[in-house]
Amino acid sequence: MNYSEEELIREAFQAQKRAYAPYSGFEVGAALLTADGKIYGGCNIENASYGACNCAERTAFFRALYDGERDFSAIAIVGKPKTSDTFDYCAPCGICRQVMAEFCDPENFRIILARNEEDCRVYSLKELLPLSFTGSSMKETQNPND
Ligand code: THU
């Protein structure tokens, strides 16, 4: 990856400032790195009809996908309540993990959960979404051990 984890985390903090979260007060930012080194930021965007809320990670993915991007290397995620001064590791929700599974390599895609630029935990998609359901799960012959 051309970008360092630190740089990607910095971009996620920039994105977090754009969060629209008047209902939960929990503000999240994500920075998605494409295989060719572009970064797409995303923030959570809430709605009075709660089911219409969109997570920061999916905002970043959908922006990139609309631009035609299909190869992704990593995503950095940061989040905290508006009222708090410190960030704790913010793990992606199940729906966001499923969106990642549609487009990202389970072994190689890195998910970076950061408290600050120096303090982060890095996971593969496979670690956060084992035994995932994907397009290949619907093929007639499949080996569950694959
Ligand atoms: N949220 C995200 O944007 N990403 C996560 O990884 C966890 C949750 C948002 C959704 C909602 O706007 C708020 O955080 C509280 O769930």
PDB file of C-alpha atoms and ligand atoms in Angstrom:
ATOM      1  CA  MET A   1       0.000   0.000   0.000  1.00  0.00           C
ATOM      2  CA  ASN A   2       1.416   3.408  -0.965  1.00  0.00           C
ATOM      3  CA  TYR A   3      -0.344   5.159   1.851  1.00  0.00           C
ATOM      4  CA  SER A   4       0.773   4.570   5.416  1.00  0.00           C
ATOM      5  CA  GLU A   5      -1.715   3.539   8.070  1.00  0.00           C
ATOM      6  CA  GLU A   6      -1.047   6.865   9.767  1.00  0.00           C
ATOM      7  CA  GLU A   7      -2.007   8.875   6.694  1.00  0.00           C
ATOM      8  CA  LEU A   8      -5.182   6.878   6.189  1.00  0.00           C
ATOM      9  CA  ILE A   9      -6.155   7.372   9.834  1.00  0.00           C
ATOM     10  CA  ARG A  10      -5.574  11.115   9.464  1.00  0.00           C
ATOM     11  CA  GLU A  11      -8.004  11.140   6.523  1.00  0.00           C
ATOM     12  CA  ALA A  12     -10.580   9.232   8.581  1.00  0.00           C
ATOM     13  CA  PHE A  13     -10.369  11.939  11.267  1.00  0.00           C
ATOM     14  CA  GLN A  14     -10.991  14.590   8.601  1.00  0.00           C
ATOM     15  CA  ALA A  15     -14.032  12.654   7.371  1.00  0.00           C
ATOM     16  CA  GLN A  16     -15.358  12.261  10.919  1.00  0.00           C
ATOM     17  CA  LYS A  17     -15.753  16.058  11.119  1.00  0.00           C
ATOM     18  CA  ARG A  18     -18.417  15.824   8.405  1.00  0.00           C
ATOM     19  CA  ALA A  19     -20.610  13.350  10.304  1.00  0.00           C
ATOM     20  CA  TYR A  20     -24.321  14.144  10.373  1.00  0.00           C
ATOM     21  CA  ALA A  21     -25.454  12.384  13.529  1.00  0.00           C
ATOM     22  CA  PRO A  22     -28.058  14.529  15.334  1.00  0.00           C
ATOM     23  CA  TYR A  23     -29.951  11.470  16.662  1.00  0.00           C
ATOM     24  CA  SER A  24     -27.292   9.149  18.086  1.00  0.00           C
ATOM     25  CA  GLY A  25     -24.654  11.824  18.630  1.00  0.00           C
ATOM     26  CA  PHE A  26     -22.106   9.167  17.614  1.00  0.00           C
ATOM     27  CA  GLU A  27     -19.861  10.589  14.908  1.00  0.00           C
ATOM     28  CA  VAL A  28     -17.921   8.285  12.605  1.00  0.00           C
ATOM     29  CA  GLY A  29     -15.392   8.846   9.842  1.00  0.00           C
ATOM     30  CA  ALA A  30     -13.871   6.410   7.383  1.00  0.00           C
ATOM     31  CA  ALA A  31     -11.123   6.627   4.778  1.00  0.00           C
ATOM     32  CA  LEU A  32     -11.163   3.985   2.062  1.00  0.00           C
ATOM     33  CA  LEU A  33      -7.977   3.308   0.107  1.00  0.00           C
ATOM     34  CA  THR A  34      -8.247   1.968  -3.455  1.00  0.00           C
ATOM     35  CA  ALA A  35      -5.682  -0.411  -4.929  1.00  0.00           C
ATOM     36  CA  ASP A  36      -4.299   2.414  -7.070  1.00  0.00           C
ATOM     37  CA  GLY A  37      -3.841   4.758  -4.120  1.00  0.00           C
ATOM     38  CA  LYS A  38      -6.936   6.967  -4.132  1.00  0.00           C
ATOM     39  CA  ILE A  39      -8.706   7.792  -0.889  1.00  0.00           C
ATOM     40  CA  TYR A  40     -12.448   8.170  -0.447  1.00  0.00           C
ATOM     41  CA  GLY A  41     -13.705   9.658   2.794  1.00  0.00           C
ATOM     42  CA  GLY A  42     -17.087   8.898   4.311  1.00  0.00           C
ATOM     43  CA  CYS A  43     -19.069   9.926   7.368  1.00  0.00           C
ATOM     44  CA  ASN A  44     -22.260   8.605   8.927  1.00  0.00           C
ATOM     45  CA  ILE A  45     -25.404  10.328   7.685  1.00  0.00           C
ATOM     46  CA  GLU A  46     -28.438   9.871   9.908  1.00  0.00           C
ATOM     47  CA  ASN A  47     -32.121  10.377   9.272  1.00  0.00           C
ATOM     48  CA  ALA A  48     -35.213  11.064  11.390  1.00  0.00           C
ATOM     49  CA  SER A  49     -36.442   7.747   9.985  1.00  0.00           C
ATOM     50  CA  TYR A  50     -33.708   5.752  11.718  1.00  0.00           C
ATOM     51  CA  GLY A  51     -33.666   2.905   9.214  1.00  0.00           C
ATOM     52  CA  ALA A  52     -32.453   5.353   6.579  1.00  0.00           C
ATOM     53  CA  CYS A  53     -29.209   6.066   8.464  1.00  0.00           C
ATOM     54  CA  ASN A  54     -26.021   5.302   6.572  1.00  0.00           C
ATOM     55  CA  CYS A  55     -22.708   4.373   8.190  1.00  0.00           C
ATOM     56  CA  ALA A  56     -19.436   6.150   7.433  1.00  0.00           C
ATOM     57  CA  GLU A  57     -17.930   3.033   5.867  1.00  0.00           C
ATOM     58  CA  ARG A  58     -20.757   2.604   3.382  1.00  0.00           C
ATOM     59  CA  THR A  59     -20.708   6.290   2.507  1.00  0.00           C
ATOM     60  CA  ALA A  60     -17.028   5.876   1.576  1.00  0.00           C
ATOM     61  CA  PHE A  61     -17.671   2.660  -0.383  1.00  0.00           C
ATOM     62  CA  PHE A  62     -20.649   4.016  -2.282  1.00  0.00           C
ATOM     63  CA  ARG A  63     -18.804   7.183  -3.272  1.00  0.00           C
ATOM     64  CA  ALA A  64     -15.912   5.106  -4.591  1.00  0.00           C
ATOM     65  CA  LEU A  65     -18.133   2.538  -6.315  1.00  0.00           C
ATOM     66  CA  TYR A  66     -20.077   5.269  -8.080  1.00  0.00           C
ATOM     67  CA  ASP A  67     -16.733   6.573  -9.387  1.00  0.00           C
ATOM     68  CA  GLY A  68     -16.089   3.147 -10.908  1.00  0.00           C
ATOM     69  CA  GLU A  69     -13.594   1.948  -8.301  1.00  0.00           C
ATOM     70  CA  ARG A  70     -13.678  -1.810  -7.748  1.00  0.00           C
ATOM     71  CA  ASP A  71     -10.342  -2.694  -6.099  1.00  0.00           C
ATOM     72  CA  PHE A  72      -9.781  -1.772  -2.492  1.00  0.00           C
ATOM     73  CA  SER A  73      -6.813  -2.199  -0.147  1.00  0.00           C
ATOM     74  CA  ALA A  74      -7.824  -0.846   3.241  1.00  0.00           C
ATOM     75  CA  ILE A  75     -10.223   1.246   5.278  1.00  0.00           C
ATOM     76  CA  ALA A  76      -9.488   3.291   8.401  1.00  0.00           C
ATOM     77  CA  ILE A  77     -12.371   3.944  10.796  1.00  0.00           C
ATOM     78  CA  VAL A  78     -12.673   6.372  13.722  1.00  0.00           C
ATOM     79  CA  GLY A  79     -15.696   7.185  15.838  1.00  0.00           C
ATOM     80  CA  LYS A  80     -16.796   8.622  19.163  1.00  0.00           C
ATOM     81  CA  PRO A  81     -19.765  10.225  20.855  1.00  0.00           C
ATOM     82  CA  LYS A  82     -19.914  13.964  20.163  1.00  0.00           C
ATOM     83  CA  THR A  83     -19.744  14.577  23.911  1.00  0.00           C
ATOM     84  CA  SER A  84     -16.547  12.570  24.401  1.00  0.00           C
ATOM     85  CA  ASP A  85     -12.993  13.847  24.013  1.00  0.00           C
ATOM     86  CA  THR A  86     -11.377  10.506  23.292  1.00  0.00           C
ATOM     87  CA  PHE A  87     -11.746   7.929  20.578  1.00  0.00           C
ATOM     88  CA  ASP A  88     -11.997   4.208  21.238  1.00  0.00           C
ATOM     89  CA  TYR A  89     -11.721   1.511  18.553  1.00  0.00           C
ATOM     90  CA  CYS A  90     -14.876   1.673  16.424  1.00  0.00           C
ATOM     91  CA  ALA A  91     -15.622  -1.630  14.707  1.00  0.00           C
ATOM     92  CA  PRO A  92     -17.732  -1.713  11.533  1.00  0.00           C
ATOM     93  CA  CYS A  93     -21.312  -2.951  11.832  1.00  0.00           C
ATOM     94  CA  GLY A  94     -22.465  -6.190  10.245  1.00  0.00           C
ATOM     95  CA  ILE A  95     -24.050  -4.522   7.220  1.00  0.00           C
ATOM     96  CA  CYS A  96     -20.809  -2.661   6.438  1.00  0.00           C
ATOM     97  CA  ARG A  97     -18.824  -5.887   6.790  1.00  0.00           C
ATOM     98  CA  GLN A  98     -21.198  -7.490   4.287  1.00  0.00           C
ATOM     99  CA  VAL A  99     -20.686  -4.609   1.824  1.00  0.00           C
ATOM    100  CA  MET A 100     -16.922  -5.067   2.222  1.00  0.00           C
ATOM    101  CA  ALA A 101     -17.349  -8.795   1.499  1.00  0.00           C
ATOM    102  CA  GLU A 102     -18.990  -7.979  -1.832  1.00  0.00           C
ATOM    103  CA  PHE A 103     -15.979  -6.034  -3.096  1.00  0.00           C
ATOM    104  CA  CYS A 104     -12.904  -6.859  -1.031  1.00  0.00           C
ATOM    105  CA  ASP A 105     -10.504  -9.737  -0.737  1.00  0.00           C
ATOM    106  CA  PRO A 106     -11.110 -11.479   2.617  1.00  0.00           C
ATOM    107  CA  GLU A 107      -7.411 -12.160   3.260  1.00  0.00           C
ATOM    108  CA  ASN A 108      -5.845  -8.961   1.998  1.00  0.00           C
ATOM    109  CA  PHE A 109      -8.298  -6.152   2.722  1.00  0.00           C
ATOM    110  CA  ARG A 110      -7.168  -4.355   5.897  1.00  0.00           C
ATOM    111  CA  ILE A 111      -9.607  -2.833   8.394  1.00  0.00           C
ATOM    112  CA  ILE A 112      -7.863  -0.288  10.595  1.00  0.00           C
ATOM    113  CA  LEU A 113      -9.607   0.725  13.825  1.00  0.00           C
ATOM    114  CA  ALA A 114      -7.910   3.743  15.338  1.00  0.00           C
ATOM    115  CA  ARG A 115      -7.910   5.672  18.578  1.00  0.00           C
ATOM    116  CA  ASN A 116      -5.369   8.112  17.218  1.00  0.00           C
ATOM    117  CA  GLU A 117      -2.724   8.191  14.482  1.00  0.00           C
ATOM    118  CA  GLU A 118      -0.336   5.990  16.461  1.00  0.00           C
ATOM    119  CA  ASP A 119      -2.769   3.671  18.218  1.00  0.00           C
ATOM    120  CA  CYS A 120      -4.661   1.317  15.949  1.00  0.00           C
ATOM    121  CA  ARG A 121      -5.674  -2.311  15.530  1.00  0.00           C
ATOM    122  CA  VAL A 122      -5.581  -3.888  12.105  1.00  0.00           C
ATOM    123  CA  TYR A 123      -7.762  -6.807  11.019  1.00  0.00           C
ATOM    124  CA  SER A 124      -8.327  -8.678   7.789  1.00  0.00           C
ATOM    125  CA  LEU A 125     -11.893  -8.816   6.472  1.00  0.00           C
ATOM    126  CA  LYS A 126     -11.849 -12.569   7.035  1.00  0.00           C
ATOM    127  CA  GLU A 127     -11.141 -12.030  10.737  1.00  0.00           C
ATOM    128  CA  LEU A 128     -14.128  -9.714  11.120  1.00  0.00           C
ATOM    129  CA  LEU A 129     -16.496 -11.668   8.856  1.00  0.00           C
ATOM    130  CA  PRO A 130     -15.654 -15.378   8.874  1.00  0.00           C
ATOM    131  CA  LEU A 131     -17.739 -17.832   6.823  1.00  0.00           C
ATOM    132  CA  SER A 132     -19.222 -14.989   4.815  1.00  0.00           C
ATOM    133  CA  PHE A 133     -22.082 -15.227   2.336  1.00  0.00           C
ATOM    134  CA  THR A 134     -20.964 -13.996  -1.091  1.00  0.00           C
ATOM    135  CA  GLY A 135     -21.874 -14.425  -4.749  1.00  0.00           C
ATOM    136  CA  SER A 136     -19.948 -17.685  -4.912  1.00  0.00           C
ATOM    137  CA  SER A 137     -22.096 -19.084  -2.081  1.00  0.00           C
ATOM    138  CA  MET A 138     -24.955 -19.253  -4.617  1.00  0.00           C
ATOM    139  CA  LYS A 139     -23.128 -21.416  -7.165  1.00  0.00           C
ATOM    140  CA  GLU A 140     -24.478 -24.950  -7.595  1.00  0.00           C
ATOM    141  CA  THR A 141     -21.293 -26.715  -6.557  1.00  0.00           C
ATOM    142  CA  GLN A 142     -19.458 -25.285  -3.639  1.00  0.00           C
ATOM    143  CA  ASN A 143     -17.123 -26.502  -0.995  1.00  0.00           C
ATOM    144  CA  PRO A 144     -17.907 -25.071   2.435  1.00  0.00           C
ATOM    145  CA  ASN A 145     -14.206 -25.342   3.295  1.00  0.00           C
ATOM    146  CA  ASP A 146     -13.207 -22.907   0.516  1.00  0.00           C
TER     147      ASP A 146
HETATM  148  N1  THU B   1     -21.906   3.912  12.690  1.00  0.00           N
HETATM  149  C1  THU B   1     -21.038   4.053  11.666  1.00  0.00           C
HETATM  150  O1  THU B   1     -21.120   4.998  10.861  1.00  0.00           O
HETATM  151  N2  THU B   1     -20.049   3.136  11.540  1.00  0.00           N
HETATM  152  C2  THU B   1     -19.772   2.175  12.461  1.00  0.00           C
HETATM  153  O2  THU B   1     -18.779   1.473  12.313  1.00  0.00           O
HETATM  154  C3  THU B   1     -20.658   1.985  13.618  1.00  0.00           C
HETATM  155  C4  THU B   1     -21.895   2.814  13.616  1.00  0.00           C
HETATM  156  C5  THU B   1     -22.945   4.957  12.864  1.00  0.00           C
HETATM  157  C6  THU B   1     -24.332   4.577  12.499  1.00  0.00           C
HETATM  158  C7  THU B   1     -25.133   5.570  13.324  1.00  0.00           C
HETATM  159  O3  THU B   1     -25.216   6.800  12.622  1.00  0.00           O
HETATM  160  C8  THU B   1     -24.286   5.783  14.564  1.00  0.00           C
HETATM  161  O4  THU B   1     -22.977   5.349  14.220  1.00  0.00           O
HETATM  162  C9  THU B   1     -24.772   5.032  15.765  1.00  0.00           C
HETATM  163  O5  THU B   1     -24.984   3.706  15.478  1.00  0.00           O
END
